[in-house]
Amino acid sequence: MKKLWYKISYLGTPAAVDSQELQSAVLTNCISLIGALLMPMLGILYRLDLNFLNTELDKQKSESNKANELRNDKIKDAMAKLLHSNNKLIKHNNEPEQFSYSVSHNLRELVARLLGLIAVACTAATAALEKFGIKVLTFKSSYEAKLWLAQERIFLNGTNQTMGQGVLSLAQ
């Protein structure tokens, strides 16, 4: 309060006006001098801060790039495994088609021959000697069917082992 009263009473005199102008001129020069000195310092500090932030950002960017590369490698490995598994599944799905194709085209003749011979042997009109010859032919045909099935078993790695026994029991 005293300072405020002093300023009011002091500023009322003509000497106070001159001293106030002098003080303001000195303060203005000091402030401009301080500003002139501080502005380059602030610019340098700003640049240093930017450089520090840039290095930190570069470090984080390189770390994220490494992490992304690792993820991409894992994804590529997973894709390669999936493609390999898919190729295996396609191959395994094609095996039954190949087997059914070979069965329909290769076994048809053998089965037709066996069924025809059995039908002829079962008729009552044929003589005993003819029946014996038909039985021999039936046995040979069933043996050919057994050999063919053995070849198919090699193709399927032993998955159809009962098929050959069924043909032999049909011929007997």
Coordinates of C-alpha atoms in Angstrom, one line a residue:
M1 CA 0.0 0.0 0.0
K2 CA 2.9 2.3 0.8
K3 CA 4.5 1.7 -2.6
L4 CA 1.3 2.4 -4.4
W5 CA 0.8 5.7 -2.4
Y6 CA 4.5 6.6 -3.0
K7 CA 4.1 6.0 -6.8
I8 CA 1.0 8.1 -6.9
S9 CA 2.5 11.0 -5.0
Y10 CA 5.9 10.7 -6.7
L11 CA 4.4 10.6 -10.2
G12 CA 2.6 13.9 -9.6
T13 CA 5.9 15.9 -9.7
P14 CA 7.7 16.9 -12.9
A15 CA 10.9 15.2 -11.7
A16 CA 9.1 12.0 -11.3
V17 CA 8.0 12.0 -14.9
D18 CA 11.6 12.4 -16.1
S19 CA 12.9 9.7 -13.8
Q20 CA 10.0 7.4 -14.8
E21 CA 10.8 7.9 -18.5
L22 CA 14.5 7.2 -17.7
Q23 CA 13.6 4.1 -15.9
S24 CA 11.4 2.9 -18.6
A25 CA 14.0 3.5 -21.2
V26 CA 16.6 1.6 -19.2
L27 CA 14.2 -1.2 -18.6
T28 CA 13.3 -1.3 -22.3
N29 CA 17.0 -1.5 -23.2
C30 CA 17.6 -4.2 -20.6
I31 CA 14.6 -6.2 -21.7
S32 CA 15.6 -5.9 -25.4
L33 CA 19.2 -6.9 -24.4
I34 CA 18.0 -9.8 -22.4
G35 CA 15.7 -10.8 -25.2
A36 CA 18.5 -10.5 -27.7
L37 CA 20.6 -12.8 -25.6
L38 CA 17.9 -15.2 -24.7
M39 CA 16.3 -15.8 -28.1
P40 CA 19.4 -17.5 -29.6
M41 CA 19.7 -19.6 -26.4
L42 CA 16.1 -20.6 -26.6
G43 CA 16.5 -21.4 -30.3
I44 CA 19.5 -23.6 -29.4
L45 CA 17.6 -25.3 -26.6
Y46 CA 14.7 -25.8 -29.0
R47 CA 17.0 -27.4 -31.6
L48 CA 18.6 -29.6 -28.9
D49 CA 15.2 -30.7 -27.7
L50 CA 14.1 -31.5 -31.3
N51 CA 17.3 -33.4 -31.9
F52 CA 16.8 -35.4 -28.7
L53 CA 13.2 -36.1 -29.6
N54 CA 14.2 -37.1 -33.1
T55 CA 16.8 -39.6 -31.8
E56 CA 14.2 -41.0 -29.4
L57 CA 11.7 -41.3 -32.3
D58 CA 14.3 -42.9 -34.5
K59 CA 15.0 -45.5 -31.8
Q60 CA 11.3 -46.3 -31.3
K61 CA 10.9 -46.5 -35.1
S62 CA 13.8 -48.9 -35.5
E63 CA 12.4 -51.0 -32.6
S64 CA 9.0 -51.1 -34.2
N65 CA 10.5 -52.0 -37.6
K66 CA 12.4 -54.9 -36.0
A67 CA 9.2 -56.1 -34.3
N68 CA 7.3 -55.8 -37.6
E69 CA 10.0 -57.7 -39.4
L70 CA 9.8 -60.5 -36.8
R71 CA 6.0 -60.6 -37.1
N72 CA 6.3 -60.7 -40.9
D73 CA 8.8 -63.5 -40.7
K74 CA 6.4 -65.4 -38.4
I75 CA 3.5 -64.8 -40.7
K76 CA 5.6 -65.9 -43.7
D77 CA 6.6 -69.1 -41.9
A78 CA 3.0 -69.7 -40.9
M79 CA 1.9 -69.1 -44.5
A80 CA 4.5 -71.5 -45.8
K81 CA 3.3 -74.2 -43.3
L82 CA -0.3 -73.6 -44.3
L83 CA 0.5 -73.9 -48.0
H84 CA 2.5 -77.1 -47.4
S85 CA -0.4 -78.5 -45.3
N86 CA -2.9 -77.4 -48.0
N87 CA -0.8 -79.2 -50.7
K88 CA -0.7 -82.3 -48.5
L89 CA -4.5 -82.2 -48.1
I90 CA -5.0 -81.7 -51.8
K91 CA -2.8 -84.6 -52.5
H92 CA -4.6 -86.8 -50.0
N93 CA -7.9 -85.7 -51.4
N94 CA -6.8 -86.7 -54.9
E95 CA -5.7 -90.2 -53.8
P96 CA -9.3 -91.5 -53.3
E97 CA -10.2 -90.0 -56.7
Q98 CA -7.3 -91.7 -58.3
F99 CA -8.2 -94.9 -56.6
S100 CA -11.8 -94.8 -57.6
Y101 CA -10.8 -94.0 -61.1
S102 CA -8.4 -97.0 -61.3
V103 CA -11.1 -99.2 -59.6
S104 CA -13.8 -98.2 -62.0
H105 CA -11.6 -98.7 -65.1
N106 CA -9.4 -101.6 -64.1
L107 CA -11.5 -103.7 -61.8
R108 CA -14.6 -103.6 -63.9
E109 CA -13.3 -106.2 -66.3
L110 CA -12.2 -108.6 -63.6
V111 CA -15.5 -108.3 -61.7
A112 CA -17.6 -108.7 -64.8
R113 CA -15.6 -111.8 -65.8
L114 CA -16.0 -113.3 -62.3
L115 CA -19.7 -112.6 -62.1
G116 CA -20.2 -114.0 -65.6
L117 CA -18.3 -117.2 -64.8
I118 CA -20.1 -117.7 -61.5
A119 CA -23.5 -117.2 -63.3
V120 CA -22.6 -119.8 -65.9
A121 CA -21.4 -122.2 -63.3
C122 CA -24.6 -121.9 -61.3
T123 CA -26.8 -122.8 -64.2
A124 CA -28.1 -126.4 -64.0
A125 CA -27.8 -127.0 -67.7
T126 CA -24.0 -127.1 -67.8
A127 CA -22.1 -130.4 -67.5
A128 CA -19.8 -131.3 -64.7
L129 CA -16.7 -131.0 -66.8
E130 CA -17.8 -127.6 -68.0
K131 CA -18.5 -126.6 -64.4
F132 CA -14.9 -127.7 -63.4
G133 CA -13.4 -125.6 -66.2
I134 CA -15.5 -122.6 -65.2
K135 CA -14.3 -123.0 -61.6
V136 CA -10.7 -123.1 -62.8
L137 CA -11.3 -119.9 -64.9
T138 CA -13.0 -118.3 -61.9
F139 CA -10.1 -119.1 -59.7
K140 CA -7.7 -117.6 -62.2
S141 CA -9.8 -114.5 -62.5
S142 CA -10.0 -114.2 -58.8
Y143 CA -6.2 -114.6 -58.6
E144 CA -5.8 -111.8 -61.2
A145 CA -8.1 -109.6 -59.1
K146 CA -6.0 -110.4 -56.0
L147 CA -2.8 -109.4 -57.8
W148 CA -4.5 -106.2 -59.1
L149 CA -5.7 -105.4 -55.5
A150 CA -2.1 -106.0 -54.2
Q151 CA -0.9 -103.4 -56.6
E152 CA -3.6 -101.0 -55.5
R153 CA -2.7 -101.8 -51.8
I154 CA 0.9 -100.6 -52.6
F155 CA -0.6 -97.5 -54.1
L156 CA -2.7 -96.8 -51.0
N157 CA 0.0 -98.0 -48.5
G158 CA -2.0 -101.0 -47.3
T159 CA -5.3 -99.3 -46.4
N160 CA -7.5 -101.7 -48.3
Q161 CA -6.4 -105.1 -47.0
T162 CA -9.8 -106.8 -46.9
M163 CA -10.7 -106.3 -50.5
G164 CA -8.6 -109.1 -51.8
Q165 CA -10.0 -111.5 -49.3
G166 CA -13.5 -110.6 -50.3
V167 CA -12.8 -111.5 -54.0
L168 CA -11.3 -114.8 -53.1
S169 CA -14.2 -115.8 -50.9
L170 CA -16.6 -114.9 -53.8
A171 CA -14.7 -117.2 -56.1
Q172 CA -14.8 -120.1 -53.7

